[in-house]
Amino acid sequence: MATFLQSTSEKGSDMVQDFLCSTCEDTNLDIMSDFYCESCVKFYCGKCIGMHSQLFTKHAPYGRGDMKKWPVAKKVEDFLLKCDVHKDKNLEMFCDNHSELCCTNCAILNHRHCQKLTLISDIVKSQSTDLQQLSVSIQTILKALTKLQDKQEASIQYVQSSYDEQLNKIQETRREINTALDTIEQKTLKEMKDTLSKLQAFSKKDVDNCNRLRDKLKQLRDTIQDISDKSKMELSFIATRKSKVIIEQSEHFLKKNSVQDKFYLTFQPNSEIVQYLSTLSGLGRIKHSTKKLMGEENPNKVITVQEKYVHNMRISSDWNECNIKAILVLQDGQVLVADNNNKKIKLLDQCYQVLSNCSLTAFPQDMCDITPSEVAVTVNENAYNIHEVKFITVNNRQLLTGRELQLPHACIGIACHQGDLYITSATALYKYTLSGKLVNKMYEDTSDTYTVYKIAVSPTGDKLYITNTSHDKLLTLARDGAVLATFIDPALQWPKGLHATHAGQVLVCGNISHTILQVDSEGKRKLATLGTKEDGVVSTWSVCYNRHTASIIVGLERNSSILVFKVK
């Protein structure tokens, strides 16, 4: 009895039949067969077929090149023949009234009143099936389902990103409310302090008057005691007159302050504030709306350049010409540039003016966003064995460095999609988790120095784009690292920077060719040349699309400026 071993591929969706060597199985060995003998109805591996051929010289076994002549695997037969409802029954009939396959139990229970219930064995005598066309139809639907799944996964990521962005807005609103309340509190404290000062000043004046009158009365009392037995009539008269004046002043002062009020402060809260806040259901309204998914936009829509602007990136603390090796546009429209030459990350506003910067210990290579306010930066300096990913938070127009991942290989390009970090080492592509755990090495090319340089991910995550700088190529990989396409063009020499727009458009820049190209989303053909040396595109290092301003930003090597092309 022939034995079948069935395996699966492509996540269990496509069934692949395989068979064990019948002879080896008799000795409890699971060896894949390479031949099938129709005469013996047995399978043989490459070792056992030799003995079989010696014993049965007239048998003509079929090798794997003739697998069409091999029998159908039992598990494949069972998959097709077994009834989905009654697992122990085979499908034997077809109900034309309901367009359903039936076993005998199904026929008795559900189709006994049906007029067109026919044996499958009778149907196949008069009807043929086109399995090749059926396979094409299934494959087409599988591709459509995969595309839909990718879009829905992108939608999940998109709504998560919008949640993170709105969460930042809620927190910012809370901070604004706190600031407003702090201001009101400071005003109230100042008013109370001013009132305290006024009341204390008023009481202090009375205290000073009391002290003045007491001092004079004490002095007069002591003086009168000194002259009382001296028989100095003139002195006695003067003392009497002075005492009378001070006594009158004191009596008047005491009469004026006969009712002694004690000052104290009270605070009456503005109840309207608390009452108003208690009527609110939240800090604002939460609304949800639909938006065209990124994957539904045309990734091959050709970009048209309209005009060019130049912006200087150099600041007073820079010691070298700027070398803009990476550019990243945040969800709120702020722009980050990685100044490799000065070991800095610089934050720009929407007008491309430098707002702030932070210094790094080594050369920044590339950037990607993790959340609306957090970015990951690859930092690399081989001379000091520094290979890191640094996380930087953008908060109130300031850059705050946070945690870091230290990796055992060079860190050049970086991209993030749905919690996966893709990092290139110049010759290999690795997948990591956000915590720094290595998932796998996806792709490697050790034929030269810079074969896996920068990376970009399509919006749906189904394609990874890589610049092979050494060989003047743009590679397109599948999620599993398999090469889907290789793009070569005379206008692309020494490719460095790479970017995939939110719509899936692919931009790549040639450092030696001094060009910016748009390539189709499949990574197979050039759609447009967006910039050349005549446009100021000289020794390009990086490229990025800014959807907030509908512009392409280009970073240059050892040039303190960036180019901004307005596009449509």
XYZ file of C-alpha atoms in Angstrom:
568
model
C 0.000 0.000 0.000
C 1.506 3.330 -1.021
C 2.054 5.828 1.793
C 1.536 9.562 1.344
C 2.973 12.438 3.311
C 1.263 15.748 2.749
C 2.842 19.131 3.563
C 1.665 22.680 3.105
C 3.103 25.941 1.894
C 2.139 29.606 1.873
C 0.614 29.635 5.334
C -1.344 26.429 4.705
C -3.308 27.857 1.798
C -1.780 25.886 -1.097
C -1.685 22.111 -0.702
C 1.483 20.362 -1.863
C 1.487 16.593 -2.073
C 4.563 14.512 -1.302
C 5.226 10.860 -0.681
C 7.422 8.671 1.498
C 9.597 5.898 0.135
C 7.599 2.701 0.621
C 10.697 0.549 1.210
C 12.238 2.917 3.738
C 8.946 3.228 5.568
C 8.973 -0.530 6.171
C 12.122 0.072 8.255
C 10.512 3.064 10.054
C 12.419 5.652 8.050
C 10.647 8.741 6.704
C 12.504 9.349 3.440
C 10.953 11.399 0.644
C 10.416 9.418 -2.538
C 11.892 10.373 -5.899
C 10.182 7.765 -8.075
C 6.795 6.098 -8.450
C 6.333 2.663 -10.027
C 2.874 2.224 -11.465
C 3.403 -1.533 -11.773
C 4.334 -1.939 -8.104
C 2.060 0.881 -6.936
C 4.941 1.918 -4.710
C 7.260 4.883 -4.167
C 11.059 4.747 -4.000
C 13.789 7.118 -2.889
C 16.969 7.635 -4.919
C 18.736 4.868 -3.008
C 16.009 2.224 -3.183
C 15.217 2.766 -6.867
C 18.537 1.109 -7.779
C 17.576 -2.197 -6.170
C 14.083 -1.964 -7.678
C 15.499 -1.441 -11.175
C 17.747 -4.495 -10.766
C 14.849 -6.685 -9.656
C 12.224 -5.357 -12.054
C 13.969 -4.510 -15.281
C 10.744 -4.184 -17.244
C 9.135 -1.686 -14.848
C 9.305 1.957 -15.924
C 9.119 4.157 -12.791
C 8.257 7.825 -13.090
C 10.608 10.397 -11.584
C 9.622 13.771 -10.175
C 9.788 15.215 -13.644
C 6.733 13.073 -14.469
C 4.743 13.736 -11.291
C 1.607 14.170 -13.379
C 1.658 10.385 -13.717
C 1.937 9.897 -9.953
C -1.295 9.156 -8.049
C -3.178 11.756 -6.075
C -2.194 11.791 -2.427
C -4.725 10.250 -0.075
C -4.997 13.402 2.012
C -5.750 15.385 -1.130
C -8.450 12.870 -2.048
C -9.896 13.014 1.442
C -9.847 16.830 1.362
C -11.960 16.748 -1.793
C -14.113 13.656 -1.255
C -15.098 13.903 2.410
C -18.387 15.611 3.248
C -17.930 18.777 5.312
C -20.941 17.874 7.460
C -20.666 14.100 7.691
C -16.927 13.595 7.992
C -17.081 9.790 7.557
C -19.005 9.979 4.277
C -17.800 10.631 0.745
C -19.466 13.099 -1.609
C -21.311 11.013 -4.201
C -24.113 13.191 -5.561
C -24.831 16.721 -6.773
C -28.122 18.542 -6.208
C -28.758 20.807 -9.169
C -31.688 22.462 -7.389
C -29.442 23.770 -4.593
C -26.067 23.609 -6.416
C -24.699 21.509 -3.575
C -22.455 18.465 -3.333
C -24.042 15.742 -1.203
C -23.166 12.546 0.568
C -25.827 9.882 1.062
C -26.723 11.299 4.483
C -27.119 14.808 3.035
C -29.305 13.440 0.254
C -31.624 11.672 2.726
C -31.784 14.490 5.258
C -31.831 17.621 3.073
C -32.472 16.715 -0.554
C -34.987 13.871 -0.587
C -37.583 16.095 -2.264
C -35.194 17.513 -4.851
C -35.898 16.513 -8.447
C -32.377 16.986 -9.827
C -30.192 14.844 -7.610
C -27.566 13.099 -9.730
C -24.632 10.807 -9.057
C -21.291 12.559 -9.600
C -20.072 9.503 -11.501
C -22.873 10.074 -14.031
C -22.276 13.827 -14.311
C -18.575 13.510 -15.191
C -19.485 11.256 -18.117
C -21.104 14.171 -19.907
C -19.370 17.211 -18.374
C -15.715 18.144 -18.452
C -13.875 20.465 -16.044
C -11.191 23.019 -16.828
C -8.907 22.733 -13.796
C -6.358 25.084 -15.296
C -8.885 27.904 -15.625
C -10.223 27.063 -12.154
C -6.705 27.344 -10.744
C -6.277 30.731 -12.414
C -9.584 31.934 -10.945
C -8.612 30.743 -7.470
C -5.210 32.410 -7.744
C -6.854 35.668 -8.849
C -9.212 35.623 -5.884
C -6.348 34.728 -3.530
C -4.432 37.789 -4.749
C -7.521 39.949 -4.287
C -8.040 38.607 -0.755
C -4.374 39.168 0.085
C -4.605 42.718 -1.234
C -7.767 43.332 0.784
C -6.109 41.869 3.873
C -3.118 44.151 3.372
C -5.417 47.141 3.047
C -7.346 46.224 6.168
C -4.117 45.707 8.097
C -2.999 49.106 6.835
C -6.347 50.487 8.012
C -5.745 49.021 11.477
C -2.336 50.667 11.557
C -3.773 53.926 10.227
C -6.496 54.126 12.864
C -3.904 53.260 15.536
C -1.717 56.088 14.274
C -4.673 58.469 14.317
C -5.446 57.308 17.879
C -1.879 58.034 18.959
C -2.002 61.433 17.266
C -5.323 62.387 18.863
C -4.095 61.092 22.221
C -1.275 63.609 21.964
C -3.860 66.299 21.194
C -5.895 65.321 24.262
C -2.774 65.463 26.424
C -1.825 68.797 24.870
C -5.352 70.118 25.558
C -5.000 69.000 29.160
C -1.648 70.778 29.386
C -3.222 73.940 27.968
C -6.040 73.740 30.515
C -3.483 73.177 33.277
C -1.528 76.188 32.042
C -4.670 78.314 31.977
C -5.594 77.186 35.507
C -2.034 77.829 36.664
C -2.306 81.371 35.277
C -5.628 81.929 37.051
C -4.139 80.527 40.255
C -1.127 82.848 40.020
C -3.403 85.842 39.452
C -5.509 84.859 42.471
C -2.418 84.362 44.647
C -1.059 87.741 43.550
C -4.358 89.444 44.394
C -4.401 87.813 47.822
C -0.758 88.717 48.414
C -1.414 92.348 47.411
C -4.390 92.472 49.797
C -2.232 91.023 52.585
C 0.411 93.650 51.977
C -2.159 96.473 52.111
C -3.711 95.205 55.362
C -0.334 94.622 56.967
C 0.803 98.077 55.898
C -2.319 99.635 57.467
C -1.803 97.800 60.780
C 1.907 98.532 60.736
C 1.141 102.276 60.558
C -0.889 102.021 63.768
C 1.878 99.993 65.396
C 4.416 102.668 64.417
C 2.158 105.421 65.876
C 1.773 103.447 69.113
C 5.527 103.042 69.400
C 6.119 106.734 68.695
C 3.586 107.919 71.289
C 4.772 105.382 73.878
C 8.385 106.420 73.442
C 7.558 110.105 73.912
C 5.331 109.458 76.951
C 8.027 107.284 78.570
C 10.613 109.962 77.926
C 8.386 112.660 79.446
C 7.598 110.459 82.458
C 11.264 109.896 83.168
C 12.026 113.579 82.685
C 9.283 114.648 85.110
C 10.666 112.269 87.742
C 14.114 113.842 87.351
C 12.935 117.442 87.812
C 10.129 116.859 90.346
C 12.361 117.747 93.375
C 14.617 120.304 91.682
C 12.308 123.349 92.032
C 12.888 124.235 88.383
C 9.709 126.109 87.592
C 10.523 126.786 83.969
C 11.385 123.170 83.261
C 8.243 122.043 85.049
C 6.122 124.359 82.898
C 7.682 123.158 79.663
C 7.326 119.499 80.713
C 3.697 120.132 81.558
C 2.951 121.679 78.192
C 4.740 118.983 76.208
C 3.087 116.235 78.209
C -0.312 117.786 77.665
C 0.226 117.806 73.900
C 1.402 114.183 73.751
C -1.386 113.074 76.109
C -3.959 114.792 73.900
C -2.468 113.098 70.802
C -2.497 109.738 72.559
C -6.063 110.122 73.776
C -7.176 111.147 70.305
C -5.356 108.166 68.785
C -6.870 105.786 71.356
C -10.335 107.200 70.818
C -9.937 106.824 67.096
C -8.929 103.185 67.536
C -11.299 102.398 70.408
C -12.911 99.673 68.293
C -10.092 97.305 67.426
C -10.801 95.417 64.224
C -8.859 92.258 63.475
C -8.127 91.839 59.837
C -8.289 88.392 58.227
C -8.465 87.053 54.690
C -11.019 84.728 53.123
C -11.135 83.089 49.705
C -14.429 82.570 47.976
C -13.964 80.080 45.109
C -15.509 80.950 41.779
C -18.130 78.240 41.788
C -18.934 78.924 38.161
C -15.631 77.276 37.122
C -16.352 74.011 38.908
C -19.999 74.099 37.865
C -19.033 74.611 34.228
C -16.423 71.846 34.312
C -18.904 69.464 35.915
C -21.303 70.015 33.035
C -18.703 68.917 30.480
C -18.688 65.329 29.280
C -15.047 65.498 28.261
C -12.219 67.680 26.998
C -13.765 67.598 23.537
C -15.712 65.436 21.135
C -14.470 62.108 19.810
C -15.556 61.578 16.221
C -14.724 58.907 13.718
C -14.835 59.227 9.982
C -13.797 57.280 6.944
C -10.941 58.145 4.671
C -9.652 56.599 1.501
C -7.152 53.953 2.510
C -3.557 54.554 1.560
C -3.528 51.316 -0.363
C -6.426 52.536 -2.536
C -4.527 55.590 -3.772
C -2.692 55.295 -7.054
C 0.919 54.342 -6.219
C 1.921 54.946 -9.834
C 0.538 58.455 -10.181
C 3.375 60.417 -11.734
C 4.583 63.359 -9.650
C 5.064 66.674 -11.469
C 7.612 69.207 -10.211
C 6.526 72.862 -10.320
C 9.075 75.071 -8.528
C 12.149 74.836 -6.322
C 13.210 76.486 -3.057
C 16.480 76.339 -1.159
C 16.703 76.377 2.659
C 19.890 76.603 4.719
C 20.274 74.043 7.502
C 23.458 75.318 9.116
C 23.271 76.728 12.643
C 25.841 78.612 14.731
C 26.983 75.528 16.683
C 27.812 73.509 13.540
C 31.529 72.929 13.004
C 31.219 71.444 9.501
C 29.177 71.786 6.353
C 25.842 70.014 6.783
C 25.446 66.562 5.270
C 21.709 65.798 5.284
C 21.695 62.013 5.233
C 18.038 61.456 6.178
C 14.776 63.408 6.198
C 11.542 62.583 8.017
C 8.189 64.392 8.030
C 6.163 63.946 11.226
C 2.398 63.584 11.252
C 1.952 67.164 12.477
C 4.009 68.549 9.584
C 7.245 69.213 11.463
C 10.359 68.008 9.667
C 13.438 66.247 11.053
C 16.771 66.164 9.229
C 19.754 64.027 10.159
C 22.930 66.128 9.814
C 25.513 63.376 9.541
C 28.548 65.676 9.354
C 27.705 67.523 12.584
C 26.252 64.486 14.398
C 22.922 66.239 14.983
C 19.201 65.767 14.499
C 17.527 69.075 13.639
C 13.852 69.921 13.994
C 12.310 72.195 11.359
C 8.969 73.937 11.251
C 6.671 73.788 8.238
C 8.622 76.648 6.684
C 11.834 74.594 7.022
C 13.402 76.840 9.635
C 15.508 75.141 12.339
C 13.614 75.201 15.645
C 15.895 73.048 17.809
C 18.475 70.294 17.621
C 20.051 67.532 19.660
C 23.593 66.189 19.465
C 24.482 62.515 19.107
C 27.598 60.561 20.039
C 28.047 59.141 16.528
C 26.965 59.719 12.930
C 23.178 59.554 12.306
C 22.336 57.455 9.242
C 18.569 57.219 8.858
C 15.240 57.859 10.656
C 11.705 56.505 10.852
C 8.666 57.428 12.938
C 7.460 55.063 15.676
C 4.557 57.167 16.995
C 3.394 60.686 16.052
C 5.920 62.083 18.551
C 8.663 59.437 18.714
C 11.255 58.597 16.069
C 14.007 56.004 15.789
C 17.439 57.023 14.492
C 20.192 54.675 13.336
C 23.579 55.818 14.653
C 26.775 54.259 13.396
C 30.509 54.828 13.748
C 32.628 51.801 12.945
C 35.853 53.328 14.306
C 34.374 53.297 17.836
C 32.220 50.182 17.361
C 29.021 52.208 17.784
C 25.985 50.511 16.215
C 22.805 51.841 17.820
C 19.191 52.796 17.344
C 18.312 55.887 19.388
C 14.747 56.887 20.187
C 14.013 60.607 20.206
C 10.795 62.282 21.353
C 9.527 65.553 19.903
C 7.797 67.582 22.612
C 6.917 71.276 22.515
C 9.354 71.903 19.676
C 12.174 70.264 21.595
C 14.047 67.013 20.937
C 14.481 64.690 23.905
C 16.724 61.623 23.624
C 15.401 58.450 25.227
C 16.234 54.767 25.211
C 18.608 53.109 22.783
C 19.177 49.694 21.246
C 22.737 48.445 20.826
C 23.052 46.008 17.937
C 25.864 43.613 16.957
C 26.053 44.885 13.370
C 26.285 48.181 11.533
C 23.109 50.296 11.582
C 22.415 52.158 8.343
C 18.852 52.196 7.011
C 15.733 51.896 9.145
C 11.966 51.613 8.601
C 9.037 50.657 10.824
C 5.754 48.993 9.910
C 3.148 47.674 12.363
C 5.639 47.262 15.201
C 8.382 45.675 13.093
C 11.746 47.432 12.769
C 13.628 46.831 9.531
C 17.327 47.702 9.823
C 20.044 47.431 7.183
C 23.724 46.893 7.879
C 25.003 47.867 4.382
C 25.120 44.174 3.369
C 22.086 42.618 5.115
C 18.506 43.342 6.137
C 17.301 42.414 9.631
C 13.867 42.439 11.239
C 13.640 43.421 14.919
C 10.893 44.052 17.429
C 10.605 47.526 18.968
C 12.202 46.126 22.126
C 15.301 45.131 20.169
C 14.687 41.392 19.819
C 16.005 39.960 16.558
C 13.254 38.251 14.555
C 15.359 37.129 11.612
C 17.879 38.070 8.955
C 15.655 38.628 5.936
C 18.139 39.237 3.152
C 21.900 39.365 2.635
C 24.314 40.214 -0.178
C 28.012 40.113 0.695
C 29.251 40.613 -2.856
C 30.306 44.199 -2.111
C 30.414 46.902 0.565
C 27.060 48.702 0.168
C 24.655 46.143 -1.277
C 21.870 46.660 1.302
C 21.959 50.368 2.096
C 18.693 52.268 2.681
C 15.202 50.782 3.071
C 11.598 51.918 2.603
C 8.346 50.018 3.195
C 5.196 50.263 1.094
C 2.128 51.637 2.941
C 0.576 48.147 3.152
C 3.851 46.530 4.192
C 3.794 43.941 1.399
C 6.892 45.316 -0.320
C 10.311 46.362 0.967
C 12.482 48.594 -1.208
C 16.273 48.523 -0.827
C 19.046 50.507 -2.493
C 21.986 48.377 -3.628
C 24.438 51.253 -3.858
C 27.462 49.236 -4.935
C 25.714 47.744 -7.977
C 23.464 50.728 -8.908
C 20.250 48.792 -8.214
C 16.899 49.249 -6.535
C 15.587 45.956 -5.122
C 11.998 45.123 -4.257
C 11.535 42.382 -1.657
C 8.497 40.501 -0.402
C 7.682 40.347 3.306
C 9.701 37.148 3.611
C 12.783 38.702 1.999
C 12.359 37.105 -1.429
C 13.467 39.349 -4.305
C 10.451 40.390 -6.382
C 12.125 42.833 -8.762
C 15.426 44.492 -9.605
C 15.510 47.973 -11.128
C 18.514 49.230 -13.082
C 18.643 52.464 -15.073
C 21.488 54.574 -16.495
C 19.971 57.565 -14.694
C 20.439 55.847 -11.323
C 24.067 55.626 -10.270
C 25.221 55.036 -6.707
C 21.645 55.109 -5.293
C 21.462 56.323 -1.710
C 18.257 57.887 -0.388
C 14.927 56.111 -0.726
C 11.341 56.945 0.202
C 7.847 55.451 -0.198
C 5.073 58.057 0.004
C 1.795 57.571 1.868
C 0.229 56.721 -1.518
C 2.891 54.122 -2.300
C 4.924 56.169 -4.786
C 8.607 55.196 -4.761
C 11.318 57.873 -4.858
C 15.028 57.098 -5.119
C 18.024 59.393 -5.541
C 21.306 58.750 -7.327
C 24.339 60.199 -5.598
C 26.711 60.070 -8.585
C 24.070 60.473 -11.294
C 22.732 63.573 -9.465
C 19.120 62.510 -10.006
C 15.784 61.967 -8.286
C 13.691 59.232 -9.909
C 10.144 58.005 -9.417
C 9.819 54.241 -9.858
C 6.590 52.253 -10.140
C 5.327 50.479 -7.015
C 6.428 47.092 -8.372
C 10.001 48.381 -8.557
C 10.344 47.437 -12.213
C 10.278 50.625 -14.305
C 11.005 54.339 -14.148
C 7.972 56.593 -14.192
C 9.687 59.982 -14.150
C 12.917 61.874 -13.573
C 11.983 64.479 -10.980
C 15.316 66.244 -10.599
C 18.731 66.459 -12.255
C 22.017 68.310 -11.828
C 20.549 71.235 -13.763
C 17.911 71.537 -11.026
C 20.556 71.737 -8.300
C 20.311 68.044 -7.470
C 24.019 67.456 -6.817
C 25.404 64.530 -4.784
C 22.039 63.621 -3.288
C 21.913 61.716 -0.012
C 18.246 61.653 0.944
C 14.749 62.278 -0.375
C 11.347 62.562 1.323
C 7.829 63.563 0.312
C 5.966 66.070 2.508
C 2.235 65.629 2.006
C 1.454 68.590 4.281
C 3.070 71.004 1.834
C 2.896 68.829 -1.330
C 6.638 68.979 -1.786
C 9.699 66.767 -2.183
C 12.614 67.478 0.140
C 16.115 66.571 -1.015
C 19.194 66.349 1.212
C 22.637 66.932 -0.274
C 26.141 65.738 0.560
C 28.445 68.337 2.165
C 26.063 71.127 1.281
C 24.390 73.044 4.066
C 21.133 73.427 2.140
C 18.121 71.282 1.405
C 16.124 71.531 -1.804
C 12.333 71.731 -1.619
C 10.413 71.022 -4.826
C 6.747 71.976 -4.905
C 4.908 69.193 -6.723
C 1.466 68.073 -7.751
